[in-house]
Short mmCIF file of C-alpha atoms (C1' of nucleotides) in Angstrom, two decimals:
data_model
loop_
_atom_site.label_atom_id
_atom_site.label_comp_id
_atom_site.label_asym_id
_atom_site.label_seq_id
_atom_site.Cartn_x
_atom_site.Cartn_y
_atom_site.Cartn_z
CA UNK A 1 11.09 -7.62 11.36
CA UNK A 2 7.65 -9.46 11.62
CA UNK A 3 6.10 -9.85 14.75
CA UNK A 4 6.01 -13.41 16.06
CA UNK A 5 3.26 -14.97 18.34
CA UNK A 6 3.53 -18.38 17.34
CA UNK A 7 2.69 -19.23 21.19
CA UNK A 8 -0.50 -21.63 20.68
CA UNK A 9 -3.37 -19.57 22.88
CA UNK A 10 -5.55 -21.41 25.14
CA UNK A 11 -8.65 -22.98 23.92
CA UNK A 12 -11.47 -20.22 25.75
CA UNK A 13 -9.24 -17.71 23.60
CA UNK A 14 -10.42 -18.82 20.43
CA UNK A 15 -13.60 -18.20 20.02
CA UNK A 16 -16.12 -18.98 17.32
CA UNK A 17 -16.94 -15.72 16.21
CA UNK A 18 -20.40 -15.10 15.54
CA UNK A 19 -20.15 -14.30 12.15
CA UNK A 20 -23.89 -13.80 11.71
CA UNK A 21 -24.59 -11.39 14.03
CA UNK A 22 -22.22 -8.81 13.22
CA UNK A 23 -20.53 -9.67 9.83
CA UNK A 24 -24.10 -10.43 8.00
CA UNK A 25 -23.18 -7.88 4.84
CA UNK A 26 -19.17 -8.61 5.37
CA UNK A 27 -19.31 -10.00 1.03
CA UNK A 28 -20.09 -6.65 0.79
CA UNK A 29 -15.90 -5.54 2.05
CA UNK A 30 -14.00 -8.09 0.73
CA UNK A 31 -11.46 -7.03 -1.09
CA UNK A 32 -12.10 -7.28 -5.20
CA UNK A 33 -14.42 -5.05 -4.64
CA UNK A 34 -13.59 -2.00 -6.55
CA UNK A 35 -13.69 0.77 -4.52
CA UNK A 36 -16.47 2.59 -4.06
CA UNK A 37 -17.21 4.82 -0.79
CA UNK A 38 -20.35 5.15 -1.11
CA UNK A 39 -20.81 1.47 -2.03
CA UNK A 40 -18.58 0.64 1.13
CA UNK A 41 -20.07 3.60 2.99
CA UNK A 42 -23.65 1.45 2.77
CA UNK A 43 -21.90 -1.41 3.57
CA UNK A 44 -20.92 -0.64 6.85
CA UNK A 45 -23.49 -2.65 9.47
CA UNK A 46 -25.25 -0.13 11.09
CA UNK A 47 -24.51 0.29 15.27
CA UNK A 48 -27.03 -1.09 16.06
CA UNK A 49 -25.54 -3.80 14.64
CA UNK A 50 -22.56 -3.31 15.72
CA UNK A 51 -22.94 -2.00 19.09
CA UNK A 52 -21.12 -3.61 20.94
CA UNK A 53 -23.11 -4.05 24.17
CA UNK A 54 -25.04 -6.87 21.77
CA UNK A 55 -22.25 -9.22 23.66
CA UNK A 56 -21.18 -7.01 26.01
CA UNK A 57 -21.52 -9.59 28.54
CA UNK A 58 -19.27 -12.24 27.13
CA UNK A 59 -16.26 -9.86 25.58
CA UNK A 60 -15.86 -8.38 28.66
CA UNK A 61 -15.25 -11.74 30.16
CA UNK A 62 -13.74 -12.78 27.87
CA UNK A 63 -11.18 -10.28 28.37
CA UNK A 64 -10.92 -10.71 32.12
CA UNK A 65 -9.81 -15.05 31.08
CA UNK A 66 -8.20 -14.46 27.51
CA UNK A 67 -4.47 -15.25 28.82
CA UNK A 68 -2.00 -13.24 28.79
CA UNK A 69 0.25 -14.36 25.91
CA UNK A 70 3.81 -15.10 25.84
CA UNK A 71 4.62 -13.98 22.69
CA UNK A 72 8.93 -15.26 21.84
CA UNK A 73 10.29 -13.40 19.67
CA UNK A 74 11.59 -14.16 16.33
CA UNK A 75 14.63 -13.79 16.34
CA UNK A 76 14.34 -15.51 19.23
CA UNK A 77 13.55 -18.12 17.20
CA UNK A 78 15.49 -18.14 14.96
CA UNK A 79 18.69 -18.15 17.24
CA UNK A 80 17.99 -21.18 18.04
CA UNK A 81 16.89 -23.15 15.10
CA UNK A 82 19.06 -21.33 12.52
CA UNK A 83 21.80 -22.82 13.62
CA UNK A 84 20.58 -26.31 13.11
CA UNK A 85 18.64 -26.05 10.32
CA UNK A 86 20.62 -25.96 7.71
CA UNK A 87 17.59 -25.32 4.87
CA UNK A 88 15.85 -22.85 6.37
CA UNK A 89 18.69 -20.65 4.10
CA UNK A 90 17.57 -22.45 1.25
CA UNK A 91 14.60 -22.55 1.19
CA UNK A 92 14.28 -19.09 2.28
CA UNK A 93 16.65 -18.30 -0.78
CA UNK A 94 13.80 -20.60 -2.64
CA UNK A 95 10.44 -19.28 -2.00
CA UNK A 96 10.58 -15.97 -0.39
CA UNK A 97 12.65 -13.32 -3.23
CA UNK A 98 9.96 -13.98 -5.67
CA UNK A 99 7.92 -11.18 -5.12
CA UNK A 100 4.37 -12.48 -4.86
CA UNK A 101 4.43 -14.18 -7.61
CA UNK A 102 3.85 -18.09 -6.80
CA UNK A 103 6.29 -20.09 -5.27
CA UNK A 104 8.98 -20.77 -7.88
CA UNK A 105 9.16 -23.81 -9.93
CA UNK A 106 10.08 -26.14 -8.01
CA UNK A 107 13.61 -27.72 -6.67
CA UNK A 108 14.39 -31.25 -8.53
CA UNK A 109 12.20 -33.78 -6.88
CA UNK A 110 12.94 -35.84 -4.06
CA UNK A 111 13.49 -39.31 -5.60
CA UNK A 112 12.92 -40.87 -1.84
CA UNK A 113 8.86 -41.17 -2.53
CA UNK A 114 6.96 -44.29 -2.70
CA UNK A 115 3.65 -44.36 -2.67
CA UNK A 116 2.90 -44.85 0.19
CA UNK A 117 0.31 -42.58 1.95
CA UNK A 118 3.01 -41.71 4.86
CA UNK A 119 5.16 -40.39 1.69
CA UNK A 120 2.83 -38.72 -0.56
CA UNK A 121 1.73 -36.15 2.55
CA UNK A 122 5.76 -36.13 2.75
CA UNK A 123 5.31 -35.51 -1.49
CA UNK A 124 2.78 -32.06 -0.63
CA UNK A 125 4.88 -30.60 2.09
CA UNK A 126 7.74 -30.89 -0.96
CA UNK A 127 4.97 -30.28 -3.79
CA UNK A 128 4.09 -26.69 -2.46
CA UNK A 129 8.07 -25.98 -0.74
CA UNK A 130 10.24 -26.99 -3.26
CA UNK A 131 12.74 -25.50 -0.84
CA UNK A 132 12.19 -28.46 1.50
CA UNK A 133 14.78 -30.30 0.51
CA UNK A 134 15.65 -33.95 -0.23
CA UNK A 135 15.20 -35.01 4.01
CA UNK A 136 12.04 -35.88 6.02
CA UNK A 137 13.55 -34.46 8.92
CA UNK A 138 13.32 -31.04 7.63
CA UNK A 139 9.12 -32.27 9.36
CA UNK A 140 10.74 -34.17 12.11
CA UNK A 141 6.88 -34.91 13.29
CA UNK A 142 6.20 -36.19 9.82
CA UNK A 143 7.84 -39.24 10.86
CA UNK A 144 4.93 -39.21 13.37
CA UNK A 145 2.84 -39.89 9.95
CA UNK A 146 3.76 -42.89 8.65
CA UNK A 147 2.12 -45.17 11.10
CA UNK A 148 -1.44 -43.57 9.98
CA UNK A 149 -3.11 -45.44 13.23
CA UNK A 150 -1.00 -43.21 15.22
CA UNK A 151 -1.77 -40.27 16.47
CA UNK A 152 -1.51 -37.52 14.09
CA UNK A 153 0.77 -35.02 14.92
CA UNK A 154 3.66 -32.87 12.42
CA UNK A 155 5.77 -30.72 14.07
CA UNK A 156 7.29 -27.82 12.30
CA UNK A 157 11.43 -27.99 12.20
CA UNK A 158 11.76 -24.39 12.91
CA UNK A 159 9.78 -23.37 16.51
CA UNK A 160 8.54 -27.01 17.56
CA UNK A 161 5.40 -25.90 16.73
CA UNK A 162 2.23 -29.21 16.43
CA UNK A 163 -0.69 -29.68 14.20
CA UNK A 164 -3.04 -32.48 13.30
CA UNK A 165 -3.18 -31.34 9.83
CA UNK A 166 -0.31 -31.47 7.29
CA UNK A 167 -1.89 -28.10 5.82
CA UNK A 168 -2.02 -26.98 8.41
CA UNK A 169 1.73 -27.31 9.06
CA UNK A 170 1.44 -25.61 5.77
CA UNK A 171 0.27 -22.76 6.54
CA UNK A 172 2.45 -22.81 9.42
CA UNK A 173 5.55 -23.16 8.08
CA UNK A 174 4.88 -20.12 5.55
CA UNK A 175 5.36 -17.95 8.06
CA UNK A 176 9.12 -18.59 8.85
CA UNK A 177 9.31 -18.74 4.68
CA UNK A 178 7.48 -15.64 3.83
CA UNK A 179 6.60 -16.81 0.12
CA UNK A 180 5.26 -13.74 -0.74
CA UNK A 181 7.19 -10.35 -0.83
CA UNK A 182 6.33 -7.16 -1.73
CA UNK A 183 7.39 -5.86 -4.89
CA UNK A 184 7.22 -2.69 -3.68
CA UNK A 185 9.54 -2.69 -1.67
CA UNK A 186 10.17 -6.36 -0.55
CA UNK A 187 9.14 -6.81 2.61
CA UNK A 188 7.75 -10.90 3.10
CA UNK A 189 4.92 -11.97 3.90
CA UNK A 190 3.26 -15.60 4.50
CA UNK A 191 0.17 -15.17 3.17
CA UNK A 192 -1.10 -14.03 -0.45
CA UNK A 193 -3.53 -11.41 1.60
CA UNK A 194 -1.99 -10.22 3.75
CA UNK A 195 0.65 -9.04 0.70
CA UNK A 196 -2.56 -7.61 0.09
CA UNK A 197 -3.34 -5.39 2.11
CA UNK A 198 0.39 -4.20 2.45
CA UNK A 199 0.43 -3.23 -0.74
CA UNK A 200 -2.74 -0.46 0.69
CA UNK A 201 0.36 0.66 2.02
CA UNK A 202 1.71 1.38 -1.02
CA UNK A 203 -1.07 2.58 -3.25
CA UNK A 204 -2.96 4.36 -0.59
CA UNK A 205 -5.82 2.42 -0.94
CA UNK A 206 -8.23 2.23 1.80
CA UNK A 207 -11.12 0.62 1.49
CA UNK A 208 -12.84 -0.05 4.51
CA UNK A 209 -14.70 2.93 6.06
CA UNK A 210 -16.25 4.17 8.88
CA UNK A 211 -20.52 5.46 8.26
CA UNK A 212 -19.75 7.54 11.57
CA UNK A 213 -17.02 9.46 10.41
CA UNK A 214 -15.58 9.29 7.30
CA UNK A 215 -12.19 7.65 7.94
CA UNK A 216 -10.78 4.90 5.44
CA UNK A 217 -8.68 2.17 6.76
CA UNK A 218 -6.81 0.11 4.54
CA UNK A 219 -7.28 -3.29 6.77
CA UNK A 220 -10.82 -4.13 8.12
CA UNK A 221 -9.39 -5.02 11.93
CA UNK A 222 -8.56 -1.17 12.06
CA UNK A 223 -11.80 -0.53 11.08
CA UNK A 224 -13.36 -2.57 13.33
CA UNK A 225 -11.12 -0.80 16.35
CA UNK A 226 -11.91 2.09 15.09
CA UNK A 227 -16.04 1.93 15.93
CA UNK A 228 -14.89 1.12 19.17
CA UNK A 229 -14.58 4.78 19.43
CA UNK A 230 -17.49 5.92 18.30
CA UNK A 231 -19.41 3.62 20.91
CA UNK A 232 -19.63 4.59 24.79
CA UNK A 233 -18.87 1.34 26.42
CA UNK A 234 -16.02 0.10 25.48
CA UNK A 235 -16.21 -3.74 24.85
CA UNK A 236 -12.87 -4.59 27.59
CA UNK A 237 -13.17 -3.60 31.24
CA UNK A 238 -10.70 -3.60 34.02
CA UNK A 239 -12.10 -5.96 36.66
CA UNK A 240 -10.29 -3.71 39.37
CA UNK A 241 -11.79 -0.22 37.99
CA UNK A 242 -14.61 -1.27 35.94
CA UNK A 243 -12.76 0.58 34.18
CA UNK A 244 -13.53 -0.12 29.94
CA UNK A 245 -11.45 -0.05 27.16
CA UNK A 246 -12.08 0.17 23.53
CA UNK A 247 -8.90 -2.50 23.29
CA UNK A 248 -7.39 -5.47 24.79
CA UNK A 249 -4.02 -3.72 24.91
CA UNK A 250 -5.00 -0.76 25.68
CA UNK A 251 -7.29 -3.01 28.79
CA UNK A 252 -2.81 -4.80 29.38
CA UNK A 253 -1.10 -1.26 29.84
CA UNK A 254 -4.00 0.48 32.01
CA UNK A 255 -3.33 -2.93 33.98
CA UNK A 256 0.37 -2.85 33.50
CA UNK A 257 0.85 0.68 34.21
CA UNK A 258 -0.78 0.16 37.70
CA UNK A 259 -4.97 0.17 38.11
CA UNK A 260 -5.69 2.40 41.09
CA UNK A 261 -8.54 0.45 41.50
CA UNK A 262 -11.14 2.99 41.84
CA UNK A 263 -13.25 3.70 39.08
CA UNK A 264 -12.93 6.49 36.87
"C1'" DC B 1 -1.18 7.64 30.89
"C1'" DT B 2 -4.44 7.39 27.56
"C1'" DG B 3 -6.18 6.76 23.14
"C1'" DG B 4 -5.71 6.18 18.83
"C1'" DG B 5 -4.16 4.86 13.68
"C1'" DG B 6 -1.05 1.96 10.48
"C1'" DA B 7 1.07 -2.92 10.37
"C1'" DG B 8 1.06 -7.74 10.89
"C1'" DG B 9 0.29 -12.79 12.46
"C1'" DG B 10 -2.02 -17.04 13.50
"C1'" DG B 11 -5.64 -20.22 13.61
"C1'" DG B 12 -10.69 -21.08 11.82
"C1'" DC B 13 -14.53 -22.37 9.24
"C1'" DC B 14 -15.82 -22.39 5.05
"C1'" DC B 15 -16.12 -22.97 -0.31
"C1'" DG C 1 -8.24 -31.39 1.58
"C1'" DG C 2 -6.40 -26.65 -0.37
"C1'" DG C 3 -6.49 -21.99 -0.50
"C1'" DG C 4 -9.13 -18.35 0.92
"C1'" DC C 5 -11.50 -14.69 4.35
"C1'" DC C 6 -12.45 -13.81 8.26
"C1'" DC C 7 -11.66 -12.67 12.92
"C1'" DC C 8 -9.14 -12.19 17.36
"C1'" DC C 9 -5.24 -10.16 18.89
"C1'" DT C 10 -0.83 -7.65 19.27
"C1'" DC C 11 3.50 -4.39 18.91
"C1'" DC C 12 4.98 -0.61 17.26
"C1'" DC C 13 3.80 4.23 16.82
"C1'" DC C 14 2.34 9.19 17.84
"C1'" DA C 15 -1.07 12.62 20.19
#
DNA sequence: CTGGGGAGGGGGCCC
DNA sequence: GGGGCCCCCTCCCCA
């Protein structure tokens, strides 16, 4: 069951990361690199680069400001949308069951396209998602794009999220259609690189190594979280007791379990 | 209750 | 404009 985080976060929670500061050697980590332990170990940024103290004030501040996201359960979403979205079934059948290969050959193209700009947008959507079917109502917000002078807003049929570009919407729709399917276990993902990461769980490949303890991880984010365990100063601080945690989730659990209020 | 690993999703940026 | 890559974040599970 895929987890869903479809609630758009507030602007303050989506900061532009300082790549130059933290990831000046990031290309070294790319999945395409041949697995070379020594190379990867050397590629890990030095502790002074990864030391969170450099950005501690901001991170703690951000953690305090971070909104309490309210994840919408996948099941609840589907329970709301599926009964009405007949096309979803055919769409899923079309795109999510064909392995990690590119999406299945396009179904018969809808004949209702014209060469207008709005229709070309629809055509693009159909090209990318043949299972969308012939009816524009599949993307209810597209009707808003009929007038190029009006606000361009594209709404997802399945969850009604709004996007300012068709590309963003198309990418989002993949999270519903899950066109990338693991050939080993059949699990479906929205994006190829997510599938790549998942495949590592089958192959056991762990390209991301910790320079401090020789542990290896299949996912860069998990390595980053792990690196926090080597730091004395954690990124996330409880504003009540000033205790710091290596992860936001730990801070949340700490607060939810009832912070005693006293420093520890 | 806390700490940490594993896995996965969303959106933004860059090419 | 689209795809790939990246970061941030979250949840689940276990010790």
